[in-house]
mmCIF file of C-alpha atoms in Angstrom:
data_model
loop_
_atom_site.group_PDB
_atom_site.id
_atom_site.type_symbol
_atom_site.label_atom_id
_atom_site.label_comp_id
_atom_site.label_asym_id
_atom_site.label_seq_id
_atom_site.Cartn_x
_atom_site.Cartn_y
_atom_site.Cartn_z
ATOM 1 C CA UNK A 1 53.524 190.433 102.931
ATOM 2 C CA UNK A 2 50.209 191.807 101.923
ATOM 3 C CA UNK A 3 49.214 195.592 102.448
ATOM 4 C CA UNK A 4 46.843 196.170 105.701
ATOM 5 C CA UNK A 5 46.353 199.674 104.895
ATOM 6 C CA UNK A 6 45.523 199.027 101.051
ATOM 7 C CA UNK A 7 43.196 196.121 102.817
ATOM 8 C CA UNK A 8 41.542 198.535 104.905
ATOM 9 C CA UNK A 9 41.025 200.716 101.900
ATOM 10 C CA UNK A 10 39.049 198.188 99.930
ATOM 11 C CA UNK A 11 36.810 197.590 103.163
ATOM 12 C CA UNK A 12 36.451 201.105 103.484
ATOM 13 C CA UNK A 13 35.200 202.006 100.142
ATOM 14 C CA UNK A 14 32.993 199.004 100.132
ATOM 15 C CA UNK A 15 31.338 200.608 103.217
ATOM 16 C CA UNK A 16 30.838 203.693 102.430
ATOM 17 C CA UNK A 17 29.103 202.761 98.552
ATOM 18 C CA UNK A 18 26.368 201.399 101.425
ATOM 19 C CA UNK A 19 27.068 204.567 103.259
ATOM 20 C CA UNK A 20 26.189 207.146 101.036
ATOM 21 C CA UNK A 21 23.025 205.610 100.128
ATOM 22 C CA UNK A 22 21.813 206.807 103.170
ATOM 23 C CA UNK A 23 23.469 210.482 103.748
ATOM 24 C CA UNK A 24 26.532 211.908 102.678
ATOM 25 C CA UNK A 25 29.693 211.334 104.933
ATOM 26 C CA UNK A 26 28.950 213.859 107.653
ATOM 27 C CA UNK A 27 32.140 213.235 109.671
ATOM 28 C CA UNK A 28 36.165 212.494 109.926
ATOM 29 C CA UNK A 29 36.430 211.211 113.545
ATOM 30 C CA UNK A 30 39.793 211.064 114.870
ATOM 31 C CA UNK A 31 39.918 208.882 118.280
ATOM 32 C CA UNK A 32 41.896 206.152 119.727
ATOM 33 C CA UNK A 33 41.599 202.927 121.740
ATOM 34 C CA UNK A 34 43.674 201.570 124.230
ATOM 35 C CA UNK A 35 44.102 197.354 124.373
ATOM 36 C CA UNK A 36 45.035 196.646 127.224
ATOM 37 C CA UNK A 37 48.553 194.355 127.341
ATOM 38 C CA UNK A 38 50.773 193.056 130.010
ATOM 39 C CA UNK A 39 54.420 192.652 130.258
ATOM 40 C CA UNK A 40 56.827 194.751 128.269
ATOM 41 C CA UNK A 41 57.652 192.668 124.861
ATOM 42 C CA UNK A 42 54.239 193.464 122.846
ATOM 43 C CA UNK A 43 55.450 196.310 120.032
ATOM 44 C CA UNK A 44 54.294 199.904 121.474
ATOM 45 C CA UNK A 45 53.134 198.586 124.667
ATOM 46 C CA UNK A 46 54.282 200.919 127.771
ATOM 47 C CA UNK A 47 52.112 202.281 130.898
ATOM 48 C CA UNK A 48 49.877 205.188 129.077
ATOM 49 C CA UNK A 49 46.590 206.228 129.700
ATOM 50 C CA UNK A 50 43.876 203.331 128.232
ATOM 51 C CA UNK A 51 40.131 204.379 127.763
ATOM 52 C CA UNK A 52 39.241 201.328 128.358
ATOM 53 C CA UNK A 53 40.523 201.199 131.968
ATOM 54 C CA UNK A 54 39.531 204.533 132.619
ATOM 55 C CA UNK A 55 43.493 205.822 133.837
ATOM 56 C CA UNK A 56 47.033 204.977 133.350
ATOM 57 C CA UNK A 57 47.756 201.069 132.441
ATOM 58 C CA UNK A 58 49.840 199.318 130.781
ATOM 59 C CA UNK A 59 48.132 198.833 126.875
ATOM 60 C CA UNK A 60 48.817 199.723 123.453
ATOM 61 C CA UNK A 61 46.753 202.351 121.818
ATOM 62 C CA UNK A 62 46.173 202.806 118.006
ATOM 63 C CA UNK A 63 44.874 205.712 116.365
ATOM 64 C CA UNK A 64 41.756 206.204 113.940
ATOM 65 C CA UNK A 65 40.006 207.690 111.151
ATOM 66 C CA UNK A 66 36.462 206.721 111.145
ATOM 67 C CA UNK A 67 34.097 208.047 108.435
ATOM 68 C CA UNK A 68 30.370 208.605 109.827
ATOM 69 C CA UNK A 69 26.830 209.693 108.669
ATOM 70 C CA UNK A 70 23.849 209.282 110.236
ATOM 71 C CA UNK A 71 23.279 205.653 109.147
ATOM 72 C CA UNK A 72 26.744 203.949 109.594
ATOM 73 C CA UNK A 73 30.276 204.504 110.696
ATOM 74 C CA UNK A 74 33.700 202.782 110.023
ATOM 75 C CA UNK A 75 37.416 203.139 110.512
ATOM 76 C CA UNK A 76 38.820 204.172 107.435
ATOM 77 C CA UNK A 77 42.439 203.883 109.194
ATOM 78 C CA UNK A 78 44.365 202.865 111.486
ATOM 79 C CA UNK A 79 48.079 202.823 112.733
ATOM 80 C CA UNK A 80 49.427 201.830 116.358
ATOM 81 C CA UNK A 81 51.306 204.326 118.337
ATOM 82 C CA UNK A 82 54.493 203.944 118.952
ATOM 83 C CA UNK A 83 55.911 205.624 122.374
ATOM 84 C CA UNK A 84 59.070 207.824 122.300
ATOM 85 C CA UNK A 85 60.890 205.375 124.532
ATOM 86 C CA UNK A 86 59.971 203.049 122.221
ATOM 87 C CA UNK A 87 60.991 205.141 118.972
ATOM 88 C CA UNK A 88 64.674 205.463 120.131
ATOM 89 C CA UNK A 89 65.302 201.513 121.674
ATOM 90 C CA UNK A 90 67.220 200.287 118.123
ATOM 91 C CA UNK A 91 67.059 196.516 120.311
ATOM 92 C CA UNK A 92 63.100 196.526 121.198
ATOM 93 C CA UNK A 93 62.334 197.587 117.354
ATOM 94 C CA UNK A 94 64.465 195.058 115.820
ATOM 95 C CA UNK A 95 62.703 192.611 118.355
ATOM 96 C CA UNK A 96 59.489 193.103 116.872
ATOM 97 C CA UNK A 97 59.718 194.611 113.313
ATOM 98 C CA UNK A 98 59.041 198.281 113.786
ATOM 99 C CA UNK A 99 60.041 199.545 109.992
ATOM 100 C CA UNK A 100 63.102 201.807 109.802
ATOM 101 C CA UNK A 101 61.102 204.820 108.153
ATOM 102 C CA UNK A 102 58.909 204.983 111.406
ATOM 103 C CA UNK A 103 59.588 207.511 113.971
ATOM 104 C CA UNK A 104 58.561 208.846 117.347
ATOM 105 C CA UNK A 105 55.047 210.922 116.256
ATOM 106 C CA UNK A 106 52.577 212.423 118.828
ATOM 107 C CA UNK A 107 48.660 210.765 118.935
ATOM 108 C CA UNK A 108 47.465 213.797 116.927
ATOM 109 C CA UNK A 109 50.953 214.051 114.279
ATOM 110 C CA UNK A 110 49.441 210.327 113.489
ATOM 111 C CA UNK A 111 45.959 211.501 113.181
ATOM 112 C CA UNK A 112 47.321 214.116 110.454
ATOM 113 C CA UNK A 113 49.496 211.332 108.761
ATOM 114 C CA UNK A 114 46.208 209.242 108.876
ATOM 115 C CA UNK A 115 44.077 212.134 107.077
ATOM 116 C CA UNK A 116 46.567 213.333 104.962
ATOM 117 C CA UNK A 117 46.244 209.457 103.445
ATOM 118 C CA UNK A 118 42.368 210.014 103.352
ATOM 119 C CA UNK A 119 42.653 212.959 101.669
ATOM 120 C CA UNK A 120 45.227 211.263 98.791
ATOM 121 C CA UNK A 121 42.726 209.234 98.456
ATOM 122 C CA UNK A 122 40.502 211.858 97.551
ATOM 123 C CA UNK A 123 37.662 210.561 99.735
ATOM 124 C CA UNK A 124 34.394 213.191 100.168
ATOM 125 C CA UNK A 125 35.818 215.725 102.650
ATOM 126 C CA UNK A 126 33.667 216.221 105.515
ATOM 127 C CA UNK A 127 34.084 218.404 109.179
ATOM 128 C CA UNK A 128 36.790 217.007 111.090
ATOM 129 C CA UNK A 129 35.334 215.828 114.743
ATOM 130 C CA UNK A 130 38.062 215.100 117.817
ATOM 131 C CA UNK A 131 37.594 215.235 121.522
ATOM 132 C CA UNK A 132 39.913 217.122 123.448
ATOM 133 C CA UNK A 133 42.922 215.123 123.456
ATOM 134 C CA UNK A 134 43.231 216.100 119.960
ATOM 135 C CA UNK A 135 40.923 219.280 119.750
ATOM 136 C CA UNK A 136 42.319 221.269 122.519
ATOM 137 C CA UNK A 137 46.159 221.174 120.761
ATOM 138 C CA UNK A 138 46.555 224.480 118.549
ATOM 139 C CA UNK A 139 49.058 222.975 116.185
ATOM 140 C CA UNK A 140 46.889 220.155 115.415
ATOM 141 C CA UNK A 141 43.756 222.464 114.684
ATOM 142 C CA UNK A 142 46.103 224.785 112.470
ATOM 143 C CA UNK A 143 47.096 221.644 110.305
ATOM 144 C CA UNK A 144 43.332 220.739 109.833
ATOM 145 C CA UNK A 145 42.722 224.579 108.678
ATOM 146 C CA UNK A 146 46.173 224.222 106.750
ATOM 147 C CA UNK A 147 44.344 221.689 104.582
ATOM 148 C CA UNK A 148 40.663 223.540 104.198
ATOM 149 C CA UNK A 149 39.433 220.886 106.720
ATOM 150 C CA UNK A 150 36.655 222.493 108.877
ATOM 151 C CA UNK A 151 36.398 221.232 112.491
ATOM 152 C CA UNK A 152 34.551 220.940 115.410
ATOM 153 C CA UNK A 153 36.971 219.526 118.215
ATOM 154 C CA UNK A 154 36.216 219.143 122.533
ATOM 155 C CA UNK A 155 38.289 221.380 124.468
ATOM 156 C CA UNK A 156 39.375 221.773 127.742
ATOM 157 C CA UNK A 157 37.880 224.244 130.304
ATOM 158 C CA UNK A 158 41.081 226.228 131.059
ATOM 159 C CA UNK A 159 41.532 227.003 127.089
ATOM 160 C CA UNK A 160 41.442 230.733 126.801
ATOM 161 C CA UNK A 161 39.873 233.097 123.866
ATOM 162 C CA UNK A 162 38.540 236.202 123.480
ATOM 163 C CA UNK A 163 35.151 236.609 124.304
ATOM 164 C CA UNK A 164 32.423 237.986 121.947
ATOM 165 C CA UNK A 165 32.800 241.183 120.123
ATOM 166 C CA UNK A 166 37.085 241.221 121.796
ATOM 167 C CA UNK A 167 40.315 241.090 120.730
ATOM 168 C CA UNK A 168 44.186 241.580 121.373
ATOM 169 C CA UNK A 169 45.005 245.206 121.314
ATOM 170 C CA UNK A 170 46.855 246.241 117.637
ATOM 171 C CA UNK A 171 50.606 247.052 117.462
ATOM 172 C CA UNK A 172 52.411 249.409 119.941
ATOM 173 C CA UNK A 173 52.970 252.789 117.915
ATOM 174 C CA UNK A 174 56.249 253.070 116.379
ATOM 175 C CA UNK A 175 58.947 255.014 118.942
ATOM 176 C CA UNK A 176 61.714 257.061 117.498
ATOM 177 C CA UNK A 177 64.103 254.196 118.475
ATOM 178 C CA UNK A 178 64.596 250.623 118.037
ATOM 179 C CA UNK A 179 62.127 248.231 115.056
ATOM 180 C CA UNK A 180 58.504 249.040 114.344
ATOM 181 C CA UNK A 181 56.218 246.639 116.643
ATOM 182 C CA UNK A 182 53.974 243.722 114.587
ATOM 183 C CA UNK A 183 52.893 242.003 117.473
ATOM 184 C CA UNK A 184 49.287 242.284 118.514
ATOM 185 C CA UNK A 185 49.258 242.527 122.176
ATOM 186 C CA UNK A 186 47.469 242.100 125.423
ATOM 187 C CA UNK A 187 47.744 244.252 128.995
ATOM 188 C CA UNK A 188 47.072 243.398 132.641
ATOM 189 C CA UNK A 189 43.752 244.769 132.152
ATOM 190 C CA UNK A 190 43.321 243.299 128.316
ATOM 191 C CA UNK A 191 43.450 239.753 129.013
ATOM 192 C CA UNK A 192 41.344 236.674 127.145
ATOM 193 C CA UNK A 193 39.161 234.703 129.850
ATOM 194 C CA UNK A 194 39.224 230.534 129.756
ATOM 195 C CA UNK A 195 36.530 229.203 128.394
ATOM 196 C CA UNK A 196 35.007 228.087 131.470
ATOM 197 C CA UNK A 197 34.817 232.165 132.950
ATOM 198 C CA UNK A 198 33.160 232.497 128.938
ATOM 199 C CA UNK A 199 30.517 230.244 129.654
ATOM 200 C CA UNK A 200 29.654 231.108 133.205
ATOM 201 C CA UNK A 201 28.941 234.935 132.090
ATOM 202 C CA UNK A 202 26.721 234.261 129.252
ATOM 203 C CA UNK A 203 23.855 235.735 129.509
ATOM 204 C CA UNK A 204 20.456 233.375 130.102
ATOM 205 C CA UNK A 205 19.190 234.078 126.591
ATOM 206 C CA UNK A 206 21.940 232.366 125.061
ATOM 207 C CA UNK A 207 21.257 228.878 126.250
ATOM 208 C CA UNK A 208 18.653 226.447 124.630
ATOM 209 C CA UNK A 209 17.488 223.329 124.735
ATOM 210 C CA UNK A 210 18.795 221.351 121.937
ATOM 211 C CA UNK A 211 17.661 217.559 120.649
ATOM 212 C CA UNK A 212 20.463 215.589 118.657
ATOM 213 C CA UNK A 213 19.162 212.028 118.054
ATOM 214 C CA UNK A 214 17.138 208.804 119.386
ATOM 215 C CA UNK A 215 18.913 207.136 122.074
ATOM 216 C CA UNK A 216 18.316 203.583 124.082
ATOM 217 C CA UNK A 217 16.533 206.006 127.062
ATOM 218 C CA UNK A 218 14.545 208.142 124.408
ATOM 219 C CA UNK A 219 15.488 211.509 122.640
ATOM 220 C CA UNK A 220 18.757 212.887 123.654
ATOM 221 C CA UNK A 221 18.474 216.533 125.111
ATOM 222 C CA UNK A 222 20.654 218.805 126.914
ATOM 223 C CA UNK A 223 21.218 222.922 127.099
ATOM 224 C CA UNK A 224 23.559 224.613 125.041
ATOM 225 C CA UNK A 225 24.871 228.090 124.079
ATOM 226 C CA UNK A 226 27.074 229.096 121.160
ATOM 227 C CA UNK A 227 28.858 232.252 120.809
ATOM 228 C CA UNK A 228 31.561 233.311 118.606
ATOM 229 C CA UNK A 229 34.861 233.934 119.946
ATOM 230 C CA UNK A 230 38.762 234.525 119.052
ATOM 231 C CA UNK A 231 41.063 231.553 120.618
ATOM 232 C CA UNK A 232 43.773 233.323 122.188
ATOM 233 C CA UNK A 233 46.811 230.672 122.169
ATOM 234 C CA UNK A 234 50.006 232.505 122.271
ATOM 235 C CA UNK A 235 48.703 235.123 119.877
ATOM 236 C CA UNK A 236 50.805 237.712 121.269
ATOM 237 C CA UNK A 237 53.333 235.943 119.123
ATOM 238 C CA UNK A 238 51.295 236.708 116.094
ATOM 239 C CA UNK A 239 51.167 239.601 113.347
ATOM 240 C CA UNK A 240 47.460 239.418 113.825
ATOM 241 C CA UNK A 241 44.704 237.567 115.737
ATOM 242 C CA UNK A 242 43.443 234.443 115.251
ATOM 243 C CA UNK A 243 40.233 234.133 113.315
ATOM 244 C CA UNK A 244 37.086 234.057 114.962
ATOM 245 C CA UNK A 245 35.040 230.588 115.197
ATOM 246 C CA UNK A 246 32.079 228.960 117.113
ATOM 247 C CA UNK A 247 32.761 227.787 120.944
ATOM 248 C CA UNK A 248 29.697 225.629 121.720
ATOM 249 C CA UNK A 249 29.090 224.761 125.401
ATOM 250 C CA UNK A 250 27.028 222.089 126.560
ATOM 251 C CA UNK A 251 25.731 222.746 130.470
ATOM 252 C CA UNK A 252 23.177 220.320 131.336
ATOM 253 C CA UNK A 253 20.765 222.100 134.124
ATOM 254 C CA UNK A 254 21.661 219.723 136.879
ATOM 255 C CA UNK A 255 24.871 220.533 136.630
ATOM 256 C CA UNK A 256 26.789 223.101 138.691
ATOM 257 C CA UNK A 257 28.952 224.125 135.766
ATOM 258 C CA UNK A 258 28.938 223.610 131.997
ATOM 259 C CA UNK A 259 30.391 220.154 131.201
ATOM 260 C CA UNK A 260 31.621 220.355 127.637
ATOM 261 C CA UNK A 261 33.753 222.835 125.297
ATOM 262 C CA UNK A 262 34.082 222.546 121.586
ATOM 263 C CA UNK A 263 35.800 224.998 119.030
ATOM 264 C CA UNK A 264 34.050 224.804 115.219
ATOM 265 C CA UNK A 265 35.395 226.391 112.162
ATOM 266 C CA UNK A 266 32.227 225.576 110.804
ATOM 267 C CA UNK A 267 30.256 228.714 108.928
ATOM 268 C CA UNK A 268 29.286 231.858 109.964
ATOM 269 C CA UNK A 269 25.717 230.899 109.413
ATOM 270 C CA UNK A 270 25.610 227.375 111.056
ATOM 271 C CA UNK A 271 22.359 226.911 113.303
ATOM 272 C CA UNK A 272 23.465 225.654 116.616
ATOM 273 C CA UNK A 273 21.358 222.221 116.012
ATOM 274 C CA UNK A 274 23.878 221.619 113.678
ATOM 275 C CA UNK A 275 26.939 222.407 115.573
ATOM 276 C CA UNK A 276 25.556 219.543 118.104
ATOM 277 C CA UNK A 277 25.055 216.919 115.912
ATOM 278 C CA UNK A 278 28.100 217.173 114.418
ATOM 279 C CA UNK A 279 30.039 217.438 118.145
ATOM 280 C CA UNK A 280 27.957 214.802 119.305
ATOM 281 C CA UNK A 281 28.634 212.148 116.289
ATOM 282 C CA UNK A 282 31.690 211.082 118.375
ATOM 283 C CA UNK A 283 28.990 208.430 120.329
ATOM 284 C CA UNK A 284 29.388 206.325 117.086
ATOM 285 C CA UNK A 285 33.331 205.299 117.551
ATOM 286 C CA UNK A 286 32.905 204.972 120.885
ATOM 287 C CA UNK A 287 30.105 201.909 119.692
ATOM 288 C CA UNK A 288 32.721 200.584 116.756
ATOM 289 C CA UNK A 289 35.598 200.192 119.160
ATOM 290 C CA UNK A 290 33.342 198.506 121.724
ATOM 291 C CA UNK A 291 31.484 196.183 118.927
ATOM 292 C CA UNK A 292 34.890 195.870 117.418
ATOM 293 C CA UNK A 293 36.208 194.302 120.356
ATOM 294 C CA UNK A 294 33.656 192.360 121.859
ATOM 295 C CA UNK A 295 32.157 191.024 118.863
ATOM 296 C CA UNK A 296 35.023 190.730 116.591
ATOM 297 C CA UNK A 297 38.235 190.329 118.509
ATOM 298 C CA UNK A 298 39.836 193.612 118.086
ATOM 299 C CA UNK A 299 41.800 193.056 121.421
ATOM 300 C CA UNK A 300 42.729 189.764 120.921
ATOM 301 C CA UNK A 301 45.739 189.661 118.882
ATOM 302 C CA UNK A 302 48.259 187.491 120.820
ATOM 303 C CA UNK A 303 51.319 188.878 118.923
ATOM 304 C CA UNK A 304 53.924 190.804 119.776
ATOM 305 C CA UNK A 305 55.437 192.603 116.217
ATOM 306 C CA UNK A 306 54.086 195.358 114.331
ATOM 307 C CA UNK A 307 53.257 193.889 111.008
ATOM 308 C CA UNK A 308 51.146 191.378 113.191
ATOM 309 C CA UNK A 309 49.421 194.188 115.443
ATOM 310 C CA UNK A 310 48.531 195.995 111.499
ATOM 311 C CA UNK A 311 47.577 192.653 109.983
ATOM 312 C CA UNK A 312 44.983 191.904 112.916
ATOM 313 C CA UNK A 313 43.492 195.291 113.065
ATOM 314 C CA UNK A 314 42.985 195.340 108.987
ATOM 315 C CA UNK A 315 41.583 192.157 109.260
ATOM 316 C CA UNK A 316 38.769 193.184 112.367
ATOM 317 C CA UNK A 317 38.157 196.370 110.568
ATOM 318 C CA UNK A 318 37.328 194.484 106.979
ATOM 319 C CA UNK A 319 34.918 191.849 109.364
ATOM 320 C CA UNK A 320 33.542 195.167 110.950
ATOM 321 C CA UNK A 321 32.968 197.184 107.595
ATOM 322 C CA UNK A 322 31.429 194.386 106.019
ATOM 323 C CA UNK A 323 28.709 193.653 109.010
ATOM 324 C CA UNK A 324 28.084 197.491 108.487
ATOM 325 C CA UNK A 325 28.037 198.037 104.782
ATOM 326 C CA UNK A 326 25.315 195.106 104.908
ATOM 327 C CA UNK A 327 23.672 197.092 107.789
ATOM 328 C CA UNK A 328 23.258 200.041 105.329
ATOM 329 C CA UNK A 329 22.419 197.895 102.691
ATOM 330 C CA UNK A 330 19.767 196.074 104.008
ATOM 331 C CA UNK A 331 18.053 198.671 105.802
ATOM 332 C CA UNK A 332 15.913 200.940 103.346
ATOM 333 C CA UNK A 333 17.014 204.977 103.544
ATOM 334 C CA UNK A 334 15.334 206.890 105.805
ATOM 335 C CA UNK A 335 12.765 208.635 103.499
ATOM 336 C CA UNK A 336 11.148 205.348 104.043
ATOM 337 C CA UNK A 337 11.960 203.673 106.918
ATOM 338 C CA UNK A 338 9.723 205.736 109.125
ATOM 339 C CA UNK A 339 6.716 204.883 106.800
ATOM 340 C CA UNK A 340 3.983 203.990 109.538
ATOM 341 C CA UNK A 341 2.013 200.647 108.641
ATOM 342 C CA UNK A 342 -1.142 200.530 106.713
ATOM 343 C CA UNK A 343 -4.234 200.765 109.190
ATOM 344 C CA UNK A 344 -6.235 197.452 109.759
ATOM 345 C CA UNK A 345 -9.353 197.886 107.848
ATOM 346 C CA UNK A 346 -12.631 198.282 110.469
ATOM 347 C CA UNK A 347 -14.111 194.580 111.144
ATOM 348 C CA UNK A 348 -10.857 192.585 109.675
ATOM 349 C CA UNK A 349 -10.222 189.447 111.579
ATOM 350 C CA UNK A 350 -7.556 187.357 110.619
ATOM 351 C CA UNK A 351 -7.514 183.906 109.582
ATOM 352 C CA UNK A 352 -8.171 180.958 111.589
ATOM 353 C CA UNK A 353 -9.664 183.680 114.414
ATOM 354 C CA UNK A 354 -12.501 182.756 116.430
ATOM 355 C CA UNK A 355 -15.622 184.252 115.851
ATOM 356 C CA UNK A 356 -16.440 186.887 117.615
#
């Protein structure tokens, strides 16, 4: 049986030759996709939550690496999850080929597997982008910091840090009696605020109107603040506190409340135009998987085993990363595609006309 993920690879470096011809790879996207699935026999299928249904369904859902600039983006992996119900039923994995050497692993333990294979691969490295199903999960942000990945990844609301210019309180003094404290620590009235209570004090000067890129309505706009804070998960555990990074906040004005959180690891010196385009380059998968399935057939696979489910995705994502790489190659870079057309010389009628 052939390889899917070598497969993909080929595909993958194929696209991004086109890629890079118009910017550098400016992303690492992790996401996933739920296919919908009835009955109970199709490898990894169980009742989950499926984007495409909007809730909890029964589906499959793969994860993916997708590489992205500003011209293109493609998956540059993919790997089906496999539920832990499904992990530990010997009779259901026989049934449909699930190899011995795979385990139970959580959506974002794949995502590391998955980027741990990019980075093998020694692809360009570029900012790691996630929504909050990923982002908002310390251990998987430690791993991408573990591997001098910088990130910018959504986050929930009720996340807590420290707010601007705090931190945990140091050590207790030694006492006469007992082991010398390491911990930092917090009090009743030394406490980290969620992110939401961050947001909703900022002052009025830190919020701007930011532009990110040309959309189907016209230029995309919204009002954002970013601030530098100290995420505060468990780190009363800890010798030390966490290192400070970006939280960027998106609160549209008609909102009553600010609707998105991100954490960035980006530089010190980032300008917060930046931070937004690289949050909001997440708007490209979210195209792939739909163009992927309506145009190609990502959804369609009719099998039930694993090698078949990995075989049919390869397959769609080669179809997908050629149609792109030809995209890219086709359309000129964008130093000149804006060039504006000559002006029509004073008195030129074209022709055939009729006289004027």
């Amino acid at each position: 049986p052939w390889d899917d993920q070598a497969v993909v690879a080929i595909a993958r470096d194929w696209a991004l030759e086109q890629a890079e011809r118009h910017a550098l790879v400016s992303g690492w996207v992790v996401d996933d996709t739920g296919i919908p699935k009835k009955g109970s026999h199709s490898v990894g299928v169980a009742r989950q939550y499926c984007g495409v249904r909007g809730k909890q369904d029964n589906c499959q859902v793969a994860v993916t690496v997708s590489l992205a600039n500003s011209a293109i983006s493609v998956p540059a992996a993919y790997r089906l999850y496999l539920p832990e119900d499904w992990a530990k039923d010997k009779k259901r994995r026989r049934g449909v080929g699930v190899p011995v050497d795979v385990h139970f692993r959580t959506k974002w333990q794949i995502a590391i597997d998955l980027i741990d294979g990019l980075l093998g691969d020694e692809l360009p490295r570029a900012p790691v982008v996630a929504d909050a199903g990923y982002g908002d999960t310390t251990a998987f942000r430690d791993e991408l910091t573990e591997r001098d990945l910088t990130y910018v990844v959504g986050m929930k609301p009720e996340t807590t840090a420290w707010p601007p210019g705090q931190a945990p309180l140091p050590p207790k003094p030694r006492s006469a009696r007992g082991r010398t404290p390491t911990n930092v620590r917090r009090t009743p009235e030394h406490q980290p605020a969620s992110l939401r209570e961050i947001a909703t004090t900022l002052p009025k000067a830190e919020w701007q109107q930011v532009r990110w890129r040309e959309g189907t309505r016209g230029m995309m706009l919204s009002r954002f603040a970013a601030v530098r804070v100290r995420p505060a998960h468990r780190d009363e555990s800890r010798s030390e506190p966490r290192p400070i990074e970006w939280l960027l906040i998106e609160w549209p004005r008609a909102e009553p409340e600010p609707t998105k959180y991100w954490f960035s690891t980006l530089s010190e010196d980032t300008d917060i135009e930046t931070l937004v385009r690289q949050a909001k380059i997440r708007w490209r998968i979210e195209r792939d998987y739909q163009e992927l399935k309506d145009e190609i057939g990502l959804d369609h696979y009719e099998g039930r085993g694993w090698r078949g489910f990995h075989h049919h995705g390869a397959l769609c994502i080669c179809a997908y990363a050629f149609l792109a790489a030809e995209r890219a190659r086709l359309s000129p870079p964008e130093a000149t595609a804006f060039l504006q057309a000559a002006a029509v010389p004073k008195g030129y009628r074209p022709r055939g006309s009729p006289a004027p």
